[in-house]
Structures are given as structure tokens and as C-alpha cells.
mmCIF file with all atom_site columns, C-alpha atoms in Angstrom:
data_model
loop_
_atom_site.group_PDB
_atom_site.id
_atom_site.type_symbol
_atom_site.label_atom_id
_atom_site.label_alt_id
_atom_site.label_comp_id
_atom_site.label_asym_id
_atom_site.label_entity_id
_atom_site.label_seq_id
_atom_site.pdbx_PDB_ins_code
_atom_site.Cartn_x
_atom_site.Cartn_y
_atom_site.Cartn_z
_atom_site.occupancy
_atom_site.B_iso_or_equiv
_atom_site.pdbx_formal_charge
_atom_site.auth_seq_id
_atom_site.auth_comp_id
_atom_site.auth_asym_id
_atom_site.auth_atom_id
_atom_site.pdbx_PDB_model_num
ATOM 1   C CA . GLU A 1 1   ? -55.872 -5.092  49.977  1.00 0.00 ? 671 GLU A CA 1
ATOM 2   C CA . MET A 1 2   ? -55.960 -2.545  47.133  1.00 0.00 ? 672 MET A CA 1
ATOM 3   C CA . GLU A 1 3   ? -52.262 -2.058  47.690  1.00 0.00 ? 673 GLU A CA 1
ATOM 4   C CA . ASN A 1 4   ? -51.640 -5.805  47.268  1.00 0.00 ? 674 ASN A CA 1
ATOM 5   C CA . VAL A 1 5   ? -53.705 -5.875  44.061  1.00 0.00 ? 675 VAL A CA 1
ATOM 6   C CA . PHE A 1 6   ? -51.711 -2.921  42.738  1.00 0.00 ? 676 PHE A CA 1
ATOM 7   C CA . LEU A 1 7   ? -48.378 -4.551  43.691  1.00 0.00 ? 677 LEU A CA 1
ATOM 8   C CA . ASN A 1 8   ? -49.395 -7.841  42.044  1.00 0.00 ? 678 ASN A CA 1
ATOM 9   C CA . LEU A 1 9   ? -50.530 -6.019  38.927  1.00 0.00 ? 679 LEU A CA 1
ATOM 10  C CA . SER A 1 10  ? -47.323 -3.988  38.854  1.00 0.00 ? 680 SER A CA 1
ATOM 11  C CA . LYS A 1 11  ? -45.290 -7.175  39.267  1.00 0.00 ? 681 LYS A CA 1
ATOM 12  C CA . ARG A 1 12  ? -47.178 -8.866  36.424  1.00 0.00 ? 682 ARG A CA 1
ATOM 13  C CA . VAL A 1 13  ? -46.676 -5.852  34.156  1.00 0.00 ? 683 VAL A CA 1
ATOM 14  C CA . THR A 1 14  ? -42.942 -5.819  34.959  1.00 0.00 ? 684 THR A CA 1
ATOM 15  C CA . GLU A 1 15  ? -42.721 -9.567  34.244  1.00 0.00 ? 685 GLU A CA 1
ATOM 16  C CA . HIS A 1 16  ? -44.655 -9.109  31.015  1.00 0.00 ? 686 HIS A CA 1
ATOM 17  C CA . ILE A 1 17  ? -42.318 -6.309  29.871  1.00 0.00 ? 687 ILE A CA 1
ATOM 18  C CA . SER A 1 18  ? -39.299 -8.405  30.871  1.00 0.00 ? 688 SER A CA 1
ATOM 19  C CA . ASN A 1 19  ? -40.665 -11.397 28.926  1.00 0.00 ? 689 ASN A CA 1
ATOM 20  C CA . GLN A 1 20  ? -41.318 -9.183  25.907  1.00 0.00 ? 690 GLN A CA 1
ATOM 21  C CA . GLU A 1 21  ? -37.727 -7.879  26.050  1.00 0.00 ? 691 GLU A CA 1
ATOM 22  C CA . GLN A 1 22  ? -36.398 -11.437 26.307  1.00 0.00 ? 692 GLN A CA 1
ATOM 23  C CA . ASP A 1 23  ? -38.546 -12.461 23.330  1.00 0.00 ? 693 ASP A CA 1
ATOM 24  C CA . LYS A 1 24  ? -37.259 -9.476  21.345  1.00 0.00 ? 694 LYS A CA 1
ATOM 25  C CA . LYS A 1 25  ? -33.692 -10.431 22.249  1.00 0.00 ? 695 LYS A CA 1
ATOM 26  C CA . LYS A 1 26  ? -34.303 -14.061 21.216  1.00 0.00 ? 696 LYS A CA 1
ATOM 27  C CA . LEU A 1 27  ? -35.919 -12.941 17.954  1.00 0.00 ? 697 LEU A CA 1
ATOM 28  C CA . SER A 1 28  ? -33.000 -10.600 17.248  1.00 0.00 ? 698 SER A CA 1
ATOM 29  C CA . GLU A 1 29  ? -30.522 -13.441 17.902  1.00 0.00 ? 699 GLU A CA 1
ATOM 30  C CA . LEU A 1 30  ? -32.493 -15.789 15.633  1.00 0.00 ? 700 LEU A CA 1
ATOM 31  C CA . LEU A 1 31  ? -32.549 -13.195 12.841  1.00 0.00 ? 701 LEU A CA 1
ATOM 32  C CA . LYS A 1 32  ? -28.806 -12.681 13.204  1.00 0.00 ? 702 LYS A CA 1
ATOM 33  C CA . GLU A 1 33  ? -28.235 -16.448 13.026  1.00 0.00 ? 703 GLU A CA 1
ATOM 34  C CA . LYS A 1 34  ? -30.489 -16.655 9.963   1.00 0.00 ? 704 LYS A CA 1
ATOM 35  C CA . GLU A 1 35  ? -28.562 -13.827 8.270   1.00 0.00 ? 705 GLU A CA 1
ATOM 36  C CA . LEU A 1 36  ? -25.209 -15.469 9.070   1.00 0.00 ? 706 LEU A CA 1
ATOM 37  C CA . LEU A 1 37  ? -26.482 -18.791 7.708   1.00 0.00 ? 707 LEU A CA 1
ATOM 38  C CA . ALA A 1 38  ? -27.771 -17.114 4.527   1.00 0.00 ? 708 ALA A CA 1
ATOM 39  C CA . ASN A 1 39  ? -24.392 -15.424 4.002   1.00 0.00 ? 709 ASN A CA 1
ATOM 40  C CA . LYS A 1 40  ? -22.585 -18.705 4.659   1.00 0.00 ? 710 LYS A CA 1
ATOM 41  C CA . LEU A 1 41  ? -24.789 -20.539 2.142   1.00 0.00 ? 711 LEU A CA 1
ATOM 42  C CA . LYS A 1 42  ? -24.211 -17.751 -0.395  1.00 0.00 ? 712 LYS A CA 1
ATOM 43  C CA . ASP A 1 43  ? -20.440 -18.082 0.150   1.00 0.00 ? 713 ASP A CA 1
ATOM 44  C CA . ILE A 1 44  ? -20.645 -21.863 -0.262  1.00 0.00 ? 714 ILE A CA 1
ATOM 45  C CA . ALA A 1 45  ? -22.666 -21.462 -3.480  1.00 0.00 ? 715 ALA A CA 1
ATOM 46  C CA . SER A 1 46  ? -20.092 -19.069 -4.948  1.00 0.00 ? 716 SER A CA 1
ATOM 47  C CA . THR A 1 47  ? -16.879 -20.769 -3.723  1.00 0.00 ? 717 THR A CA 1
ATOM 48  C CA . ASP A 1 48  ? -14.894 -23.585 -5.315  1.00 0.00 ? 718 ASP A CA 1
ATOM 49  C CA . ASP A 1 49  ? -14.637 -26.502 -2.860  1.00 0.00 ? 719 ASP A CA 1
ATOM 50  C CA . LEU A 1 50  ? -11.050 -27.468 -3.617  1.00 0.00 ? 720 LEU A CA 1
ATOM 51  C CA . THR A 1 51  ? -9.263  -24.115 -3.892  1.00 0.00 ? 721 THR A CA 1
ATOM 52  C CA . ASN A 1 52  ? -11.530 -21.852 -1.799  1.00 0.00 ? 722 ASN A CA 1
ATOM 53  C CA . ILE A 1 53  ? -11.605 -19.234 -4.548  1.00 0.00 ? 723 ILE A CA 1
ATOM 54  C CA . ARG A 1 54  ? -14.619 -18.096 -6.578  1.00 0.00 ? 724 ARG A CA 1
ATOM 55  C CA . ASN A 1 55  ? -16.358 -20.667 -8.764  1.00 0.00 ? 725 ASN A CA 1
ATOM 56  C CA . ARG A 1 56  ? -17.695 -20.404 -12.329 1.00 0.00 ? 726 ARG A CA 1
ATOM 57  C CA . ARG A 1 57  ? -21.115 -19.181 -11.230 1.00 0.00 ? 727 ARG A CA 1
ATOM 58  C CA . ALA A 1 58  ? -19.665 -16.317 -9.169  1.00 0.00 ? 728 ALA A CA 1
ATOM 59  C CA . LEU A 1 59  ? -17.244 -15.318 -11.952 1.00 0.00 ? 729 LEU A CA 1
ATOM 60  C CA . LEU A 1 60  ? -20.010 -15.135 -14.558 1.00 0.00 ? 730 LEU A CA 1
ATOM 61  C CA . GLU A 1 61  ? -22.144 -13.004 -12.227 1.00 0.00 ? 731 GLU A CA 1
ATOM 62  C CA . ILE A 1 62  ? -19.211 -10.619 -11.669 1.00 0.00 ? 732 ILE A CA 1
ATOM 63  C CA . MET A 1 63  ? -18.491 -10.420 -15.409 1.00 0.00 ? 733 MET A CA 1
ATOM 64  C CA . ASN A 1 64  ? -22.106 -9.506  -16.150 1.00 0.00 ? 734 ASN A CA 1
ATOM 65  C CA . ILE A 1 65  ? -22.001 -6.779  -13.488 1.00 0.00 ? 735 ILE A CA 1
ATOM 66  C CA . LEU A 1 66  ? -18.721 -5.422  -14.922 1.00 0.00 ? 736 LEU A CA 1
ATOM 67  C CA . ILE A 1 67  ? -20.174 -5.407  -18.452 1.00 0.00 ? 737 ILE A CA 1
ATOM 68  C CA . GLU A 1 68  ? -23.177 -3.420  -17.220 1.00 0.00 ? 738 GLU A CA 1
ATOM 69  C CA . GLU A 1 69  ? -20.918 -0.978  -15.342 1.00 0.00 ? 739 GLU A CA 1
ATOM 70  C CA . ALA A 1 70  ? -18.520 -0.650  -18.282 1.00 0.00 ? 740 ALA A CA 1
ATOM 71  C CA . GLU A 1 71  ? -21.377 0.230   -20.619 1.00 0.00 ? 741 GLU A CA 1
ATOM 72  C CA . ASN A 1 72  ? -22.380 3.064   -18.278 1.00 0.00 ? 742 ASN A CA 1
ATOM 73  C CA . SER A 1 73  ? -18.878 4.310   -17.461 1.00 0.00 ? 743 SER A CA 1
ATOM 74  C CA . SER A 1 74  ? -17.023 3.614   -20.746 1.00 0.00 ? 744 SER A CA 1
ATOM 75  C CA . LYS A 1 75  ? -14.363 1.617   -18.864 1.00 0.00 ? 745 LYS A CA 1
ATOM 76  C CA . SER A 1 76  ? -12.860 -1.500  -20.406 1.00 0.00 ? 746 SER A CA 1
ATOM 77  C CA . PHE A 1 77  ? -11.635 -4.641  -18.638 1.00 0.00 ? 747 PHE A CA 1
ATOM 78  C CA . VAL A 1 78  ? -9.472  -7.626  -19.550 1.00 0.00 ? 748 VAL A CA 1
ATOM 79  C CA . ILE A 1 79  ? -9.886  -11.316 -18.761 1.00 0.00 ? 749 ILE A CA 1
ATOM 80  C CA . CYS A 1 80  ? -7.184  -13.976 -18.709 1.00 0.00 ? 750 CYS A CA 1
ATOM 81  C CA . TYR A 1 81  ? -8.377  -17.564 -19.162 1.00 0.00 ? 751 TYR A CA 1
ATOM 82  C CA . PHE A 1 82  ? -5.720  -20.135 -18.293 1.00 0.00 ? 752 PHE A CA 1
ATOM 83  C CA . ASP A 1 83  ? -5.274  -23.799 -17.644 1.00 0.00 ? 753 ASP A CA 1
ATOM 84  C CA . VAL A 1 84  ? -2.640  -25.769 -15.736 1.00 0.00 ? 754 VAL A CA 1
ATOM 85  C CA . ASP A 1 85  ? -0.465  -27.703 -18.193 1.00 0.00 ? 755 ASP A CA 1
ATOM 86  C CA . GLY A 1 86  ? -0.019  -31.413 -17.576 1.00 0.00 ? 756 GLY A CA 1
ATOM 87  C CA . LEU A 1 87  ? -2.705  -31.868 -14.895 1.00 0.00 ? 757 LEU A CA 1
ATOM 88  C CA . LYS A 1 88  ? -4.005  -35.078 -16.500 1.00 0.00 ? 758 LYS A CA 1
ATOM 89  C CA . LYS A 1 89  ? -0.456  -36.457 -16.692 1.00 0.00 ? 759 LYS A CA 1
ATOM 90  C CA . THR A 1 90  ? 0.078   -35.589 -13.009 1.00 0.00 ? 760 THR A CA 1
ATOM 91  C CA . ASN A 1 91  ? -3.211  -37.278 -12.034 1.00 0.00 ? 761 ASN A CA 1
ATOM 92  C CA . ASP A 1 92  ? -2.353  -40.397 -14.052 1.00 0.00 ? 762 ASP A CA 1
ATOM 93  C CA . SER A 1 93  ? 1.255   -40.770 -12.913 1.00 0.00 ? 763 SER A CA 1
ATOM 94  C CA . LEU A 1 94  ? 1.196   -39.398 -9.356  1.00 0.00 ? 764 LEU A CA 1
ATOM 95  C CA . GLY A 1 95  ? -2.454  -39.688 -8.366  1.00 0.00 ? 765 GLY A CA 1
ATOM 96  C CA . HIS A 1 96  ? -5.377  -37.289 -7.933  1.00 0.00 ? 766 HIS A CA 1
ATOM 97  C CA . LYS A 1 97  ? -4.196  -36.170 -4.494  1.00 0.00 ? 767 LYS A CA 1
ATOM 98  C CA . THR A 1 98  ? -1.053  -34.693 -6.082  1.00 0.00 ? 768 THR A CA 1
ATOM 99  C CA . GLY A 1 99  ? -3.185  -33.258 -8.894  1.00 0.00 ? 769 GLY A CA 1
ATOM 100 C CA . ASP A 1 100 ? -5.364  -31.514 -6.306  1.00 0.00 ? 770 ASP A CA 1
ATOM 101 C CA . SER A 1 101 ? -2.234  -30.197 -4.551  1.00 0.00 ? 771 SER A CA 1
ATOM 102 C CA . LEU A 1 102 ? -1.067  -28.780 -7.883  1.00 0.00 ? 772 LEU A CA 1
ATOM 103 C CA . LEU A 1 103 ? -4.381  -26.927 -8.419  1.00 0.00 ? 773 LEU A CA 1
ATOM 104 C CA . LYS A 1 104 ? -4.358  -25.540 -4.868  1.00 0.00 ? 774 LYS A CA 1
ATOM 105 C CA . TYR A 1 105 ? -0.731  -24.479 -5.221  1.00 0.00 ? 775 TYR A CA 1
ATOM 106 C CA . VAL A 1 106 ? -1.407  -22.623 -8.496  1.00 0.00 ? 776 VAL A CA 1
ATOM 107 C CA . ALA A 1 107 ? -4.464  -20.908 -6.965  1.00 0.00 ? 777 ALA A CA 1
ATOM 108 C CA . GLU A 1 108 ? -2.381  -19.685 -3.998  1.00 0.00 ? 778 GLU A CA 1
ATOM 109 C CA . LYS A 1 109 ? 0.473   -18.471 -6.218  1.00 0.00 ? 779 LYS A CA 1
ATOM 110 C CA . VAL A 1 110 ? -1.897  -16.533 -8.456  1.00 0.00 ? 780 VAL A CA 1
ATOM 111 C CA . LYS A 1 111 ? -3.706  -14.949 -5.495  1.00 0.00 ? 781 LYS A CA 1
ATOM 112 C CA . LYS A 1 112 ? -0.419  -13.724 -4.000  1.00 0.00 ? 782 LYS A CA 1
ATOM 113 C CA . ASN A 1 113 ? 0.574   -11.938 -7.205  1.00 0.00 ? 783 ASN A CA 1
ATOM 114 C CA . LEU A 1 114 ? -2.703  -10.179 -7.992  1.00 0.00 ? 784 LEU A CA 1
ATOM 115 C CA . ARG A 1 115 ? -3.744  -6.643  -7.128  1.00 0.00 ? 785 ARG A CA 1
ATOM 116 C CA . GLU A 1 116 ? -6.543  -6.061  -4.639  1.00 0.00 ? 786 GLU A CA 1
ATOM 117 C CA . SER A 1 117 ? -8.912  -5.025  -7.424  1.00 0.00 ? 787 SER A CA 1
ATOM 118 C CA . ASP A 1 118 ? -8.310  -8.150  -9.549  1.00 0.00 ? 788 ASP A CA 1
ATOM 119 C CA . ILE A 1 119 ? -10.874 -10.967 -9.443  1.00 0.00 ? 789 ILE A CA 1
ATOM 120 C CA . PHE A 1 120 ? -9.839  -14.613 -9.566  1.00 0.00 ? 790 PHE A CA 1
ATOM 121 C CA . GLY A 1 121 ? -11.593 -17.950 -9.622  1.00 0.00 ? 791 GLY A CA 1
ATOM 122 C CA . ARG A 1 122 ? -11.708 -21.508 -10.919 1.00 0.00 ? 792 ARG A CA 1
ATOM 123 C CA . MET A 1 123 ? -13.917 -22.248 -13.909 1.00 0.00 ? 793 MET A CA 1
ATOM 124 C CA . GLY A 1 124 ? -13.687 -26.010 -13.365 1.00 0.00 ? 794 GLY A CA 1
ATOM 125 C CA . GLY A 1 125 ? -11.173 -28.834 -13.884 1.00 0.00 ? 795 GLY A CA 1
ATOM 126 C CA . ASP A 1 126 ? -7.763  -27.305 -14.648 1.00 0.00 ? 796 ASP A CA 1
ATOM 127 C CA . GLU A 1 127 ? -9.191  -23.994 -15.928 1.00 0.00 ? 797 GLU A CA 1
ATOM 128 C CA . PHE A 1 128 ? -9.054  -20.656 -14.116 1.00 0.00 ? 798 PHE A CA 1
ATOM 129 C CA . LEU A 1 129 ? -10.068 -17.079 -14.852 1.00 0.00 ? 799 LEU A CA 1
ATOM 130 C CA . ILE A 1 130 ? -8.607  -13.732 -13.814 1.00 0.00 ? 800 ILE A CA 1
ATOM 131 C CA . ILE A 1 131 ? -10.615 -10.551 -14.374 1.00 0.00 ? 801 ILE A CA 1
ATOM 132 C CA . PHE A 1 132 ? -8.677  -7.286  -14.475 1.00 0.00 ? 802 PHE A CA 1
ATOM 133 C CA . PRO A 1 133 ? -11.209 -4.459  -13.958 1.00 0.00 ? 803 PRO A CA 1
ATOM 134 C CA . ASP A 1 134 ? -10.489 -1.050  -15.466 1.00 0.00 ? 804 ASP A CA 1
ATOM 135 C CA . SER A 1 135 ? -7.275  -2.384  -17.066 1.00 0.00 ? 805 SER A CA 1
ATOM 136 C CA . ASP A 1 136 ? -5.719  -2.744  -20.500 1.00 0.00 ? 806 ASP A CA 1
ATOM 137 C CA . MET A 1 137 ? -4.004  -5.735  -22.096 1.00 0.00 ? 807 MET A CA 1
ATOM 138 C CA . GLU A 1 138 ? -0.495  -4.533  -21.263 1.00 0.00 ? 808 GLU A CA 1
ATOM 139 C CA . GLN A 1 139 ? -1.278  -4.247  -17.524 1.00 0.00 ? 809 GLN A CA 1
ATOM 140 C CA . ALA A 1 140 ? -2.940  -7.672  -17.477 1.00 0.00 ? 810 ALA A CA 1
ATOM 141 C CA . GLN A 1 141 ? -0.084  -9.404  -19.291 1.00 0.00 ? 811 GLN A CA 1
ATOM 142 C CA . LYS A 1 142 ? 2.494   -7.795  -17.023 1.00 0.00 ? 812 LYS A CA 1
ATOM 143 C CA . ILE A 1 143 ? 0.764   -9.265  -13.941 1.00 0.00 ? 813 ILE A CA 1
ATOM 144 C CA . VAL A 1 144 ? 0.340   -12.702 -15.547 1.00 0.00 ? 814 VAL A CA 1
ATOM 145 C CA . ASN A 1 145 ? 4.009   -12.778 -16.604 1.00 0.00 ? 815 ASN A CA 1
ATOM 146 C CA . ARG A 1 146 ? 4.951   -12.067 -12.984 1.00 0.00 ? 816 ARG A CA 1
ATOM 147 C CA . ILE A 1 147 ? 2.756   -15.007 -11.916 1.00 0.00 ? 817 ILE A CA 1
ATOM 148 C CA . LYS A 1 148 ? 4.454   -17.288 -14.480 1.00 0.00 ? 818 LYS A CA 1
ATOM 149 C CA . ASP A 1 149 ? 7.903   -16.235 -13.227 1.00 0.00 ? 819 ASP A CA 1
ATOM 150 C CA . ASN A 1 150 ? 6.949   -17.226 -9.664  1.00 0.00 ? 820 ASN A CA 1
ATOM 151 C CA . LEU A 1 151 ? 5.189   -20.526 -10.359 1.00 0.00 ? 821 LEU A CA 1
ATOM 152 C CA . ASN A 1 152 ? 8.208   -22.724 -9.651  1.00 0.00 ? 822 ASN A CA 1
ATOM 153 C CA . THR A 1 153 ? 9.493   -21.045 -6.490  1.00 0.00 ? 823 THR A CA 1
ATOM 154 C CA . ASP A 1 154 ? 8.840   -22.399 -2.973  1.00 0.00 ? 824 ASP A CA 1
ATOM 155 C CA . LYS A 1 155 ? 6.962   -25.471 -4.154  1.00 0.00 ? 825 LYS A CA 1
ATOM 156 C CA . PRO A 1 156 ? 5.675   -28.021 -1.616  1.00 0.00 ? 826 PRO A CA 1
ATOM 157 C CA . LYS A 1 157 ? 7.565   -31.316 -1.399  1.00 0.00 ? 827 LYS A CA 1
ATOM 158 C CA . GLU A 1 158 ? 5.012   -33.338 -3.386  1.00 0.00 ? 828 GLU A CA 1
ATOM 159 C CA . LEU A 1 159 ? 5.400   -30.946 -6.355  1.00 0.00 ? 829 LEU A CA 1
ATOM 160 C CA . GLU A 1 160 ? 9.209   -30.703 -6.292  1.00 0.00 ? 830 GLU A CA 1
ATOM 161 C CA . ASN A 1 161 ? 9.654   -32.809 -9.442  1.00 0.00 ? 831 ASN A CA 1
ATOM 162 C CA . ILE A 1 162 ? 6.893   -31.108 -11.428 1.00 0.00 ? 832 ILE A CA 1
ATOM 163 C CA . ILE A 1 163 ? 7.557   -28.103 -13.675 1.00 0.00 ? 833 ILE A CA 1
ATOM 164 C CA . VAL A 1 164 ? 4.470   -25.954 -13.130 1.00 0.00 ? 834 VAL A CA 1
ATOM 165 C CA . LYS A 1 165 ? 3.269   -24.208 -16.284 1.00 0.00 ? 835 LYS A CA 1
ATOM 166 C CA . ILE A 1 166 ? 0.102   -22.418 -17.339 1.00 0.00 ? 836 ILE A CA 1
ATOM 167 C CA . SER A 1 167 ? -1.259  -21.617 -20.806 1.00 0.00 ? 837 SER A CA 1
ATOM 168 C CA . CYS A 1 168 ? -3.110  -18.302 -21.107 1.00 0.00 ? 838 CYS A CA 1
ATOM 169 C CA . GLY A 1 169 ? -5.524  -16.563 -23.444 1.00 0.00 ? 839 GLY A CA 1
ATOM 170 C CA . TYR A 1 170 ? -6.830  -13.000 -23.169 1.00 0.00 ? 840 TYR A CA 1
ATOM 171 C CA . SER A 1 171 ? -9.800  -10.980 -24.307 1.00 0.00 ? 841 SER A CA 1
ATOM 172 C CA . THR A 1 172 ? -10.825 -7.369  -23.706 1.00 0.00 ? 842 THR A CA 1
ATOM 173 C CA . PHE A 1 173 ? -14.276 -5.946  -23.117 1.00 0.00 ? 843 PHE A CA 1
ATOM 174 C CA . LYS A 1 174 ? -14.783 -2.567  -24.721 1.00 0.00 ? 844 LYS A CA 1
ATOM 175 C CA . PRO A 1 175 ? -18.103 -0.764  -24.112 1.00 0.00 ? 845 PRO A CA 1
ATOM 176 C CA . SER A 1 176 ? -18.412 0.111   -27.811 1.00 0.00 ? 846 SER A CA 1
ATOM 177 C CA . GLU A 1 177 ? -18.598 -3.599  -28.714 1.00 0.00 ? 847 GLU A CA 1
ATOM 178 C CA . ASN A 1 178 ? -21.887 -5.382  -28.158 1.00 0.00 ? 848 ASN A CA 1
ATOM 179 C CA . ILE A 1 179 ? -20.511 -8.613  -26.652 1.00 0.00 ? 849 ILE A CA 1
ATOM 180 C CA . THR A 1 180 ? -21.528 -10.851 -23.754 1.00 0.00 ? 850 THR A CA 1
ATOM 181 C CA . ALA A 1 181 ? -19.588 -12.602 -20.972 1.00 0.00 ? 851 ALA A CA 1
ATOM 182 C CA . ASP A 1 182 ? -19.835 -15.864 -22.960 1.00 0.00 ? 852 ASP A CA 1
ATOM 183 C CA . ASP A 1 183 ? -18.363 -14.156 -26.060 1.00 0.00 ? 853 ASP A CA 1
ATOM 184 C CA . LEU A 1 184 ? -15.391 -12.956 -23.989 1.00 0.00 ? 854 LEU A CA 1
ATOM 185 C CA . LEU A 1 185 ? -14.817 -16.423 -22.527 1.00 0.00 ? 855 LEU A CA 1
ATOM 186 C CA . VAL A 1 186 ? -14.967 -18.105 -25.952 1.00 0.00 ? 856 VAL A CA 1
ATOM 187 C CA . GLU A 1 187 ? -12.464 -15.586 -27.364 1.00 0.00 ? 857 GLU A CA 1
ATOM 188 C CA . ALA A 1 188 ? -10.061 -16.029 -24.405 1.00 0.00 ? 858 ALA A CA 1
ATOM 189 C CA . ASP A 1 189 ? -10.450 -19.834 -24.512 1.00 0.00 ? 859 ASP A CA 1
ATOM 190 C CA . LYS A 1 190 ? -9.562  -19.932 -28.239 1.00 0.00 ? 860 LYS A CA 1
ATOM 191 C CA . ALA A 1 191 ? -6.544  -17.683 -27.622 1.00 0.00 ? 861 ALA A CA 1
ATOM 192 C CA . MET A 1 192 ? -5.428  -19.982 -24.788 1.00 0.00 ? 862 MET A CA 1
ATOM 193 C CA . TYR A 1 193 ? -5.477  -23.070 -27.051 1.00 0.00 ? 863 TYR A CA 1
ATOM 194 C CA . ARG A 1 194 ? -3.664  -21.193 -29.827 1.00 0.00 ? 864 ARG A CA 1
ATOM 195 C CA . ASN A 1 195 ? -0.903  -20.292 -27.341 1.00 0.00 ? 865 ASN A CA 1
ATOM 196 C CA . LYS A 1 196 ? -0.821  -23.850 -25.981 1.00 0.00 ? 866 LYS A CA 1
ATOM 197 C CA . ASN A 1 197 ? -0.380  -25.294 -29.484 1.00 0.00 ? 867 ASN A CA 1
ATOM 198 C CA . LYS A 1 198 ? 2.267   -22.676 -30.303 1.00 0.00 ? 868 LYS A CA 1
ATOM 199 C CA . ASP A 1 199 ? 4.245   -23.655 -27.184 1.00 0.00 ? 869 ASP A CA 1
ATOM 200 C CA . ALA A 1 200 ? 3.978   -27.340 -28.106 1.00 0.00 ? 870 ALA A CA 1
ATOM 201 C CA . GLU A 1 201 ? 5.523   -26.782 -31.565 1.00 0.00 ? 871 GLU A CA 1
#
């Protein structure tokens, strides 16, 4: 009888340990799922719905991090603020679907011509931003000129009759200057409109 009691007790202990291991496994799986969901939500919060590139919020966060790093390392960086010329005209004459195709097309073209270290996103509407970390103006402009040269090659059918153009403005962050991300954006935005008006003359 003692042997039976011992066997039953041993069986119950084994079952208890097995249940505990299953619970641990379930808990581990739930934590993994929670982590994946949190990462997915973070990605959604920092990604532009239409173009699947970074959104304004993510770009501003990155700029603030770069400013902090630049102040500690004495490295400068350049931003290029640009908009897609004629988007309103495209929306009005060919419809918003074509306008959306134009924005997605430009986003893809830009991505293909950037370096791995460059950071790119959509600020909203027809406006985009490229951040060139640890770069000077000459390097940034060289890359953007390459993008401009490739904008009208291999266009999708719905954009065949549209001449794709972008207007750009630049600004440089130098650690010695006490400026913020907003200051840089304002400077680049003003430069972009100056260039746009110059091209229109």
C-alpha cells in the first residue's frame, strides 16, 4: 500500500512539473506574441501608410537623436527637404489614385538611389525628407542629382504622360551651431521654395 501511495505521489509530482513546464511554455509564447505585437504597433506608428517609408514623427525622432550624437562626436549631417511638383494638378486632372501612384513611385525611386546609411521618409502630402548622416552638402547634392536623373525612367503605365519633377532645399547641421530639428526643417523648406520659384521663372 505504501508503494501505491508513493507511486501516486510520484505521478502527481511528475504531472505537476509537466503542467508547470507547459505553463512556462505558454507564458513564454504569450510574451513573444506581446513583444511582436508591440514591435508591429511601433512600426505602424512610425510608418507612412501610403508609401511604407518613415513618417514625420519617426523622422523628427531620428533628427533629434542625430543632433544629440553630432554634438558629442562633432559630426555634421545634411537634410534634403523636397516636394513632388505638380501633385495637385495630377490629382485634379487624373484623380487621386494616380496622385497616390505618383507619390509611391517617387518614394521607390528615391529609396533605390540612396546609400544604406541614408534615412528617408514622407513628411506629409507631397513633401519628403532625406537625412544624410555624417555627410557634407556636396555628397548630399550628388546623390539627389542622381535621383533627379532617374525619376523619369521605367515609369508605370499610369504615369507615362507625366514628367516627374521634384523641388529640393538643403540645410546642414553643424555641432558648433545651437539649432534644433525644427530650425533645420524651416531652413530647408525655405530653400526648397526659393528653388521652386527660381525654376518657375
